[in-house]
CSV table of C-alpha atoms in Angstrom, one decimal:
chain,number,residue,atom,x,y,z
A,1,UNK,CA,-12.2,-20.7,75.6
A,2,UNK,CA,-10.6,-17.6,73.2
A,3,UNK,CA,-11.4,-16.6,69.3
A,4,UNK,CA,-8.7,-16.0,67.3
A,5,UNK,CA,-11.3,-13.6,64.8
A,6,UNK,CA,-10.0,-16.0,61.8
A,7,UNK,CA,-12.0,-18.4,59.9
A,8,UNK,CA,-10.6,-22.0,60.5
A,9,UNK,CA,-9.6,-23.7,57.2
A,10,UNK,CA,-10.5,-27.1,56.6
A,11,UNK,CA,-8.9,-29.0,54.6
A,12,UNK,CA,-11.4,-29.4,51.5
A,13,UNK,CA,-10.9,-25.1,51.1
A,14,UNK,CA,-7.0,-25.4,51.4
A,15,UNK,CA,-7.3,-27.9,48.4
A,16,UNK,CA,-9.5,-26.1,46.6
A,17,UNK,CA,-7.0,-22.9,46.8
A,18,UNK,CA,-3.9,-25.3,45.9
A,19,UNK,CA,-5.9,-26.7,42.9
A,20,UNK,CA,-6.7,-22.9,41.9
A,21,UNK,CA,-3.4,-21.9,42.1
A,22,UNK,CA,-2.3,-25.0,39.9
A,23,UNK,CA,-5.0,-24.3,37.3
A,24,UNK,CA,-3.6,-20.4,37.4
A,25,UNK,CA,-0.2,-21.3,36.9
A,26,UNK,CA,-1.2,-23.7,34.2
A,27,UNK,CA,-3.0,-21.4,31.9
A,28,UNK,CA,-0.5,-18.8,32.2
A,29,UNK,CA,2.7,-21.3,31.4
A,30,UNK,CA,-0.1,-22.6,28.7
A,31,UNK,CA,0.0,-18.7,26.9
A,32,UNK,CA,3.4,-18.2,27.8
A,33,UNK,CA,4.2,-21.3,25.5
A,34,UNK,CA,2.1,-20.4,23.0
A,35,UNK,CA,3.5,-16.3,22.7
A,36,UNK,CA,7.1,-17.9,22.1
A,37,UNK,CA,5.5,-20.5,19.5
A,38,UNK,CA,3.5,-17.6,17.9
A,39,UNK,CA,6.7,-15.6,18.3
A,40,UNK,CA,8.5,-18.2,16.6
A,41,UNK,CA,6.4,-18.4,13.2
A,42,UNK,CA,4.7,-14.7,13.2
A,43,UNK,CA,6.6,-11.5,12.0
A,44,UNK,CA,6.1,-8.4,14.2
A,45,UNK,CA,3.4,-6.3,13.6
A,46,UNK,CA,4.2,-2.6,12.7
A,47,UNK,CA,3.2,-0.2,14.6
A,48,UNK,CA,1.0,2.7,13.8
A,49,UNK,CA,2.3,6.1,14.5
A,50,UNK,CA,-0.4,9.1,15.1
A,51,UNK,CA,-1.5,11.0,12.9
A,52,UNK,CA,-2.0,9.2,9.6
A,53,UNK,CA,-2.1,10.5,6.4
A,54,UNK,CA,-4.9,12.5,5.9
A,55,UNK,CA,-6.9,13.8,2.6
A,56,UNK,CA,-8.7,16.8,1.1
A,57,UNK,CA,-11.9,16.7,-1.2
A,58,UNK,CA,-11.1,17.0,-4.6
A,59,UNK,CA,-13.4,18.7,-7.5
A,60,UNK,CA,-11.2,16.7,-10.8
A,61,UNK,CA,-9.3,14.3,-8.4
A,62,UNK,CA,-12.5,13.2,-6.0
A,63,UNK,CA,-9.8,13.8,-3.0
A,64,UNK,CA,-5.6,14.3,-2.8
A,65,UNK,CA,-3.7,14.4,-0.1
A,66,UNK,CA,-3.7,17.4,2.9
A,67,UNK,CA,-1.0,19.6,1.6
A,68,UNK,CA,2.1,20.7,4.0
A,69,UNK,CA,1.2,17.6,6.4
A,70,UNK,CA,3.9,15.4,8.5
A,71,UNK,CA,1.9,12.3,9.1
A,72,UNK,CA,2.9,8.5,8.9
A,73,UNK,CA,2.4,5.3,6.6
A,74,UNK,CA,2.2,2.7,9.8
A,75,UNK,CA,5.5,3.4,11.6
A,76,UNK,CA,7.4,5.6,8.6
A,77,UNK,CA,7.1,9.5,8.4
A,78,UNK,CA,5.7,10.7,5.1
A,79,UNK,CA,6.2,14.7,5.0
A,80,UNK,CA,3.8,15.8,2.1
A,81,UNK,CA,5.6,19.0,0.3
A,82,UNK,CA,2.9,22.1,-0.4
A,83,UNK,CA,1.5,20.6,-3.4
A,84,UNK,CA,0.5,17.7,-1.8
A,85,UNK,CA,3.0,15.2,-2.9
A,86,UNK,CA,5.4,13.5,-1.1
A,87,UNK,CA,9.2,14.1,-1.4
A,88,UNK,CA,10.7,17.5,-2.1
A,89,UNK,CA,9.2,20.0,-4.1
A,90,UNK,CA,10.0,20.0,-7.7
A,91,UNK,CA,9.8,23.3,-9.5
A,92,UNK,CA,7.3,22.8,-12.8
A,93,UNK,CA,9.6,24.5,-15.0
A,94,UNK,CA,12.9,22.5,-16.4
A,95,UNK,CA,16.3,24.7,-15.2
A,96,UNK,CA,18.7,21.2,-15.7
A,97,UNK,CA,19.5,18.7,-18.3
A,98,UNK,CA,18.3,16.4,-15.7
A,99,UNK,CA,16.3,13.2,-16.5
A,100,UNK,CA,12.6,14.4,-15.3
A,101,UNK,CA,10.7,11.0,-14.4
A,102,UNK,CA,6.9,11.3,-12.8
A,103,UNK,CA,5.4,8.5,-11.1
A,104,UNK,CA,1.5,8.1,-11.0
A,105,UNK,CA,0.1,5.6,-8.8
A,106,UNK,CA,-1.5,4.5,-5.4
A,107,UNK,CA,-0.3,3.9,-2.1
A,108,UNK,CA,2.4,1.0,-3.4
A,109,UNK,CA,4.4,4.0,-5.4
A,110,UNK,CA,4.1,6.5,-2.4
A,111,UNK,CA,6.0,4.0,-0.9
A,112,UNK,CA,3.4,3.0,2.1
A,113,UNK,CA,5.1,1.3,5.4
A,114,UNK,CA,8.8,2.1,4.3
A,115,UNK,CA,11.3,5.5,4.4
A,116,UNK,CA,11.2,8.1,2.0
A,117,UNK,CA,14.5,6.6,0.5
A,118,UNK,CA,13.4,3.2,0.5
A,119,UNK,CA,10.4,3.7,-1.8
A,120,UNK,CA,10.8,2.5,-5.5
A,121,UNK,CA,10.8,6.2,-7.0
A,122,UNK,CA,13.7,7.2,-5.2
A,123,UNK,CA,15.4,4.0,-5.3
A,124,UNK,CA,14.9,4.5,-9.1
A,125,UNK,CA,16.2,8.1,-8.8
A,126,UNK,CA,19.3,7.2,-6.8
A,127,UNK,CA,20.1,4.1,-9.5
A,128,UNK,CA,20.0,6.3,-12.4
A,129,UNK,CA,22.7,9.0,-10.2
A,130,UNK,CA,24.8,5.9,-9.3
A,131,UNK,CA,24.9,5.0,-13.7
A,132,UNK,CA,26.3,8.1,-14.1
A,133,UNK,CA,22.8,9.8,-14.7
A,134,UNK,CA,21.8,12.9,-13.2
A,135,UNK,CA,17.8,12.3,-12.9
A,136,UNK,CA,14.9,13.6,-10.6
A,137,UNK,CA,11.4,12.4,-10.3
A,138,UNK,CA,8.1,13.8,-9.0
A,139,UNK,CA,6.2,11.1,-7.0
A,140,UNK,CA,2.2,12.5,-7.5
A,141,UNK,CA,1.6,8.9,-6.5
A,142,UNK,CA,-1.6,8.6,-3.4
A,143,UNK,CA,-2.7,5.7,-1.4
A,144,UNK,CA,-5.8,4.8,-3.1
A,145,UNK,CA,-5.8,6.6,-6.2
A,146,UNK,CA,-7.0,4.2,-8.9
A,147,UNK,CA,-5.8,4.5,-13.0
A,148,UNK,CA,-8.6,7.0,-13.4
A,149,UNK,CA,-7.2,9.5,-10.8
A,150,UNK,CA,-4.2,9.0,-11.8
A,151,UNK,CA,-4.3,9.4,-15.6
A,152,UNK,CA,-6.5,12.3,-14.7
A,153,UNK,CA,-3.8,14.1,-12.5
A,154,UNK,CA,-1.5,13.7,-15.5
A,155,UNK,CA,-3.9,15.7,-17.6
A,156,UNK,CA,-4.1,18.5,-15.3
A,157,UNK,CA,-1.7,18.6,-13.2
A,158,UNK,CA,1.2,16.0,-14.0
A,159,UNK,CA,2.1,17.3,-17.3
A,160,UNK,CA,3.1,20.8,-16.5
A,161,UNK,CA,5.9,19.5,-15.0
A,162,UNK,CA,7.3,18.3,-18.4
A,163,UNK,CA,8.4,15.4,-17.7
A,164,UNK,CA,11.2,12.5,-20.1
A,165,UNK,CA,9.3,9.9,-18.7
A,166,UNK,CA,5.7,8.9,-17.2
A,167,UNK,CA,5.7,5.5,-15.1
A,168,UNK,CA,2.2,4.5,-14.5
A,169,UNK,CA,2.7,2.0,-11.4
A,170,UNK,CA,-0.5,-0.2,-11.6
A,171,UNK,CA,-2.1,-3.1,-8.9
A,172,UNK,CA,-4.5,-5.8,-9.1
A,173,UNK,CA,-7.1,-3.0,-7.3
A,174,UNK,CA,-7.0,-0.6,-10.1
A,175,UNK,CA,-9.8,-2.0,-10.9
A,176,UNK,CA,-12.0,-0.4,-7.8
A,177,UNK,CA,-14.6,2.2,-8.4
A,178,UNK,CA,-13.5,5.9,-6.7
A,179,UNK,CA,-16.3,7.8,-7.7
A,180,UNK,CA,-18.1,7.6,-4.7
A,181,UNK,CA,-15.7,8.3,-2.2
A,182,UNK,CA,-15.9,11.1,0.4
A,183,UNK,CA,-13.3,13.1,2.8
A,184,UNK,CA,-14.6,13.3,6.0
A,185,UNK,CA,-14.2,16.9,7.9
A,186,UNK,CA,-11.3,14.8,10.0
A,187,UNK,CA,-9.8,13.9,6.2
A,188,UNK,CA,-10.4,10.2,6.4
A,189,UNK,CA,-11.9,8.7,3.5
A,190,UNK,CA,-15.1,7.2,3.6
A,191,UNK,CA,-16.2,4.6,1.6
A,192,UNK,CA,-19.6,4.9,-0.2
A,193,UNK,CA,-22.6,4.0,1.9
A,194,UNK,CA,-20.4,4.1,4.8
A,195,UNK,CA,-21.9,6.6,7.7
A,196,UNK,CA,-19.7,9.6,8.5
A,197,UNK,CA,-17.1,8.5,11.5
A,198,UNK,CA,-18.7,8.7,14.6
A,199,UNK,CA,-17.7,9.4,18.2
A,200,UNK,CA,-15.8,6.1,18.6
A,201,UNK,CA,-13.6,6.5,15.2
A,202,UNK,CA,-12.6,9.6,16.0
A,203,UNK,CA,-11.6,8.5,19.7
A,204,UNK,CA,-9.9,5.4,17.8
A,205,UNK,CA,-8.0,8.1,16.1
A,206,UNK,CA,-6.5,9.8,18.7
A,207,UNK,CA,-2.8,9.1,19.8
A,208,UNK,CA,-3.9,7.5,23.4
A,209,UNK,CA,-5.9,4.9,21.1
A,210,UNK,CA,-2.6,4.5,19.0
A,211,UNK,CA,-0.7,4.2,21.7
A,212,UNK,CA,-3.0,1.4,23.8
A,213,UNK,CA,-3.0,-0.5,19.9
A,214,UNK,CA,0.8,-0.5,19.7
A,215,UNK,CA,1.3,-1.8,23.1
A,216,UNK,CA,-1.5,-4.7,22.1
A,217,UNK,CA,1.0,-5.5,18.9
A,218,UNK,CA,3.5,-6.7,21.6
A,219,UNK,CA,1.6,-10.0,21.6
A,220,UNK,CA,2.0,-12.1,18.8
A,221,UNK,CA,-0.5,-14.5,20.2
A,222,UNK,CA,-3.1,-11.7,20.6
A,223,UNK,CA,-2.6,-9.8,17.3
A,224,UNK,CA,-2.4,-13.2,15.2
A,225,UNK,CA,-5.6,-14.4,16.3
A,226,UNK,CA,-6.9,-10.8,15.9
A,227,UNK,CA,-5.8,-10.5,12.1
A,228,UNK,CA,-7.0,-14.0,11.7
A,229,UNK,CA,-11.0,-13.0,12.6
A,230,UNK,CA,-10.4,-10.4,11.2
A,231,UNK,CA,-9.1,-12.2,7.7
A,232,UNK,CA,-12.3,-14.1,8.3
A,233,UNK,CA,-14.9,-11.6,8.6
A,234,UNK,CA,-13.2,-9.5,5.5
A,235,UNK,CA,-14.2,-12.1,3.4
A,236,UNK,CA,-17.9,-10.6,2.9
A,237,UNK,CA,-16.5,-6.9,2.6
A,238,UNK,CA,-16.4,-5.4,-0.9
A,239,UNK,CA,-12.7,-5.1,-1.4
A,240,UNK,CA,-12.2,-8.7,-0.6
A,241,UNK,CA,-14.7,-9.7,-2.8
A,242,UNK,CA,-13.5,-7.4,-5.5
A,243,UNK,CA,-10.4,-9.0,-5.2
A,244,UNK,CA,-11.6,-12.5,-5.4
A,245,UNK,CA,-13.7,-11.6,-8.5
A,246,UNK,CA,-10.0,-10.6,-10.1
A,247,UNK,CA,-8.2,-13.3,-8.9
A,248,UNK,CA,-10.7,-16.0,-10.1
A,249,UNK,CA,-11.5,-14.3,-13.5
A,250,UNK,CA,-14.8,-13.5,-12.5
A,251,UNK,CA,-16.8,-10.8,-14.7
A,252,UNK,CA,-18.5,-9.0,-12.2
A,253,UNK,CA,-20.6,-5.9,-13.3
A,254,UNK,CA,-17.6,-4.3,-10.8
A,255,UNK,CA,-14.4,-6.0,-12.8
A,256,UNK,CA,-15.8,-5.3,-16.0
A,257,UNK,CA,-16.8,-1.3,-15.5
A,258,UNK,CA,-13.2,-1.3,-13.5
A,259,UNK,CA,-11.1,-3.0,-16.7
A,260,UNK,CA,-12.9,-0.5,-18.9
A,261,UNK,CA,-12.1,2.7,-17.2
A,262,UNK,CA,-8.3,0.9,-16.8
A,263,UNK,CA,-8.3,0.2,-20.8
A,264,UNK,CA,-9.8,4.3,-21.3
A,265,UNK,CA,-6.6,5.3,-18.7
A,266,UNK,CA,-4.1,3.7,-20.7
A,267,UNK,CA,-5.6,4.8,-24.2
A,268,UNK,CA,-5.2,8.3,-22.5
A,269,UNK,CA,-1.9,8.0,-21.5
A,270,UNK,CA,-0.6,7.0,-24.7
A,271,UNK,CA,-2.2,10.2,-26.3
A,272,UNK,CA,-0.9,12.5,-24.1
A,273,UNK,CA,3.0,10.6,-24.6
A,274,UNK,CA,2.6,11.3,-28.6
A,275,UNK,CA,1.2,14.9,-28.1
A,276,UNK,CA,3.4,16.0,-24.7
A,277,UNK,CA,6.9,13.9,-26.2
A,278,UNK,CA,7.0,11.8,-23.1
A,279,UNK,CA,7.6,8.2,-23.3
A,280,UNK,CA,5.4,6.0,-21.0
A,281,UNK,CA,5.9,2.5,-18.8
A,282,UNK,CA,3.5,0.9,-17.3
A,283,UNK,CA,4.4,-1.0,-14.5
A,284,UNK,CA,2.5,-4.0,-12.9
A,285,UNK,CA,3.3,-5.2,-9.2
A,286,UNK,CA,3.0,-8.5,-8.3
A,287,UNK,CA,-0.2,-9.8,-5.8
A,288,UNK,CA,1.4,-11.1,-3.0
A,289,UNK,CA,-1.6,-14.4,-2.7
A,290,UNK,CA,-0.4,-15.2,-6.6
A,291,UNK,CA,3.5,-15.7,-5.5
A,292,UNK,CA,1.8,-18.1,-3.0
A,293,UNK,CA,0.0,-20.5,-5.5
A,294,UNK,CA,-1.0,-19.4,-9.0
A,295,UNK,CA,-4.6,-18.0,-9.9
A,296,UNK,CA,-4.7,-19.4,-13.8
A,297,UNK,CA,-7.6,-17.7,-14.4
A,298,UNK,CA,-6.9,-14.4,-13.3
A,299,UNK,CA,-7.5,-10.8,-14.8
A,300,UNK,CA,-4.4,-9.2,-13.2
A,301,UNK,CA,-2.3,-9.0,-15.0
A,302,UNK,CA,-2.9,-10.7,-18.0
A,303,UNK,CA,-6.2,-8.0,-19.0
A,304,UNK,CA,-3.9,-5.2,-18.2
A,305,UNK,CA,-0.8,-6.5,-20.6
A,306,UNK,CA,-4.0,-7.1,-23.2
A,307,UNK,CA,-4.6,-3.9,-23.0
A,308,UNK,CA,-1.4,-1.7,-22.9
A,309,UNK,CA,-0.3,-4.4,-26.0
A,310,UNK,CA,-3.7,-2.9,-27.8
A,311,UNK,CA,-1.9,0.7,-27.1
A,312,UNK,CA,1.7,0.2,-28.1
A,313,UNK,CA,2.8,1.1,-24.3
A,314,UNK,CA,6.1,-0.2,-23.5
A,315,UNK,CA,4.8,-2.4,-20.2
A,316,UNK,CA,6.7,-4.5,-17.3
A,317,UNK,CA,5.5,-7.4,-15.6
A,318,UNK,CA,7.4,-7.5,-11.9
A,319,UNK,CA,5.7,-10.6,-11.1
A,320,UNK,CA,8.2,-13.2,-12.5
A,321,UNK,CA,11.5,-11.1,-10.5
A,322,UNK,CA,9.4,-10.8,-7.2
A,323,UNK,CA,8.5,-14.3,-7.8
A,324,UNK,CA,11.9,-15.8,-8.5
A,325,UNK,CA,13.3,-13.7,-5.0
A,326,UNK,CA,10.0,-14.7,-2.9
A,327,UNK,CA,11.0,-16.7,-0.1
A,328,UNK,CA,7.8,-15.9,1.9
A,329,UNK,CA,5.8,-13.2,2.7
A,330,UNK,CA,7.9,-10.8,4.8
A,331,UNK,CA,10.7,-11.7,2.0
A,332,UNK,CA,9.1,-8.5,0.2
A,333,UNK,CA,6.1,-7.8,1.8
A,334,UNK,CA,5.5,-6.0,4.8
A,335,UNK,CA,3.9,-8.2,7.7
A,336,UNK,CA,0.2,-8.5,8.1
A,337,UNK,CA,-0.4,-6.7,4.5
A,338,UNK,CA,-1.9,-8.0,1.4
A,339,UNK,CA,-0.4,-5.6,-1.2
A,340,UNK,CA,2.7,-3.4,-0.1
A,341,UNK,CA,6.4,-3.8,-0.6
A,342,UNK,CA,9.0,-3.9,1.8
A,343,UNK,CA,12.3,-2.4,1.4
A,344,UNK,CA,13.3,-5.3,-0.2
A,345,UNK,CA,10.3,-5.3,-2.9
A,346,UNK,CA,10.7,-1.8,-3.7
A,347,UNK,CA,14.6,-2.0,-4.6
A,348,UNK,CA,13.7,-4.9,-6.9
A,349,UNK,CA,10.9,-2.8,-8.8
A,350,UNK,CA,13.8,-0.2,-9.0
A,351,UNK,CA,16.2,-1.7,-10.7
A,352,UNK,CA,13.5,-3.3,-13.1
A,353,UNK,CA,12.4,0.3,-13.5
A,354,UNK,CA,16.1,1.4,-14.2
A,355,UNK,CA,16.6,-1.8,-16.6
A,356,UNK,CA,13.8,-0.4,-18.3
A,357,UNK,CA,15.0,2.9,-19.0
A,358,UNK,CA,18.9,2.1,-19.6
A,359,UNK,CA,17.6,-0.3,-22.6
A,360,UNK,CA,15.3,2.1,-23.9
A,361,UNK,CA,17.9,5.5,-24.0
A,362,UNK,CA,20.3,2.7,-25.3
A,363,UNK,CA,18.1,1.7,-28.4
A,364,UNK,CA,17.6,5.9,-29.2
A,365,UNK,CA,21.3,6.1,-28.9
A,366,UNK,CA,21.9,3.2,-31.2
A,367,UNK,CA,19.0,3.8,-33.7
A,368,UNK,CA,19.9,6.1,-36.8
């Protein structure tokens, strides 16, 4: 009698493997199916590029951006110029007949997820050349600077650069308290009673953890369900529920102090336009969740045009042109994103800007 050495199979583990094997082809036809479905329905993700902006504390400004940095918004290179703006450097004193514009706002003005010359200040810019007008503009504008900051960087900062115009860009988070923000030492910002990063954000902020997220993006499947828990677990966090007190009229302790310090901004702005000679706009981009289904009730913007009405501040409402060219989120949104424009977005808010502008040098030209 001989051995072979091998186990005999019987029949009962030879259909066990086959049904194994069915059950392993089965689930991964089953995801493949459902990548090219998610595919089918969900935008691509953008990636994230290392490093990320980073920030500075602040004595009059609470924080500003790292001076002299080439960082990233998402996937687009952002070089911030020595004074911590982006875009070129613009010298303070006036040595052309140029059109001077300055831009104040958050991270929708800096132009966040989109090129240099895709944002809506240089869009503007680029308009005004194509009309025959030679123009510049200073974009002081930092990802989440509220109307405070912003009015408060005019008054030290902004106006030395003497400018024709001052477009204060505004969003439905205005609203949100800055005070107690903090820079880290790494120059991320840190919410208040947030814990300094530890050990496992700063190893999520290295370029192998960017890297290792992008390729994860790949998925549709994968990223869609993570934004979806994600969605879902955001719902308890303060900036959702700020912006649910906003959307649903609610006068939170939070809404009203934030309205009040927006009302103060604007009050301030239209000061400095009489004593400085600047005229002002204020300009209100859309939420992207009220081109979806309207919030009646809302704050933003119908406090904000309240209050610049109150003022005598020329003001313009960009939700009815984004709403009559929405066709769906990624129509003028960029993917995954609750607030930002596209390329799209921002060359509509452009040539409302320009609009703007043309009518008002048109009345001083026809006026006696």
């Amino acid at each position: 009698m001989t051995f072979s050495g091998k186990s005999p199979t019987t029949p009962g583990m030879a259909d066990r493997r086959g049904n194994l094997w069915i059950l392993g082809c089965s689930v991964v036809a089953t995801i493949i199916i459902w990548e090219l479905i998610a595919r089918w329905f969900l935008p691509a993700p953008l990636p994230w590029r290392y490093p990320q902006l980073r920030y500075r504390p602040d004595p009059i400004l609470i924080f500003s951006l790292r001076p002299d940095q080439e960082a990233y918004t998402a996937d687009k290179a952002a070089k911030i110029n020595s004074r911590g703006l982006r875009g070129e450097l613009i010298p303070y004193e006036r040595t052309s007949q140029r059109l001077r514009l300055l831009f104040l706002g958050d991270s929708i003005a800096f132009g966040y997820g989109v090129d240099n010359d895709q944002g809506a200040v240089e869009r503007v810019v680029a308009l005004l050349r194509e009309a025959g007008l030679a123009a510049e503009a200073i974009n002081s504008s930092v990802p989440s600077y509220n109307t405070a900051q912003e009015i408060a960087y005019l008054e030290h900062e902004g106006i030395r650069y003497r400018p024709d115009w001052v477009i204060l860009t505004t969003c439905w988070n205005d609203v949100n308290e800055k005070s107690t923000v903090r820079v880290s030492p790494e120059g991320w910002l840190v919410s208040a009673g947030n814990r300094e990063p530890g050990i496992m954000a700063r190893v999520s902020e290295s370029p192998t953890s960017y890297a290792i997220h992008n390729f994860m993006k790949r998925s549709r499947l994968l990223y869609g369900a993570f934004q979806a828990i994600q969605t879902m677990r955001g719902e308890t966090e303060d900036n959702a529920r700020l912006r649910t007190d906003v959307l649903e009229g609610r006068e939170s302790p939070q809404v009203v102090h934030g309205w009040s310090e927006v009302a103060m901004g604007v009050r301030r702005l239209h000061q400095l336009s009489q004593v400085e000679g600047f005229r002002a706009l204020i300009v209100a981009f859309p939420l992207p969740l009220m081109l979806d289904r309207p919030y009646h009730n809302s704050s933003y913007p119908e406090r904000l045009r309240r209050i610049v009405a109150e003022e005598g501040v020329p003001f313009l409402d960009l939700g009815p042109v984004f709403g009559s060219a929405y066709r769906g989120h990624e129509s003028l949104f960029i993917p995954y994103d609750g607030d930002h424009p596209n390329a799209h977005g921002h060359d509509l808010a452009a040539r409302e800007i320009v609009r703007s502008i043309q009518a008002a040098r048109a009345q001083e030209i026809g006026s006696p």
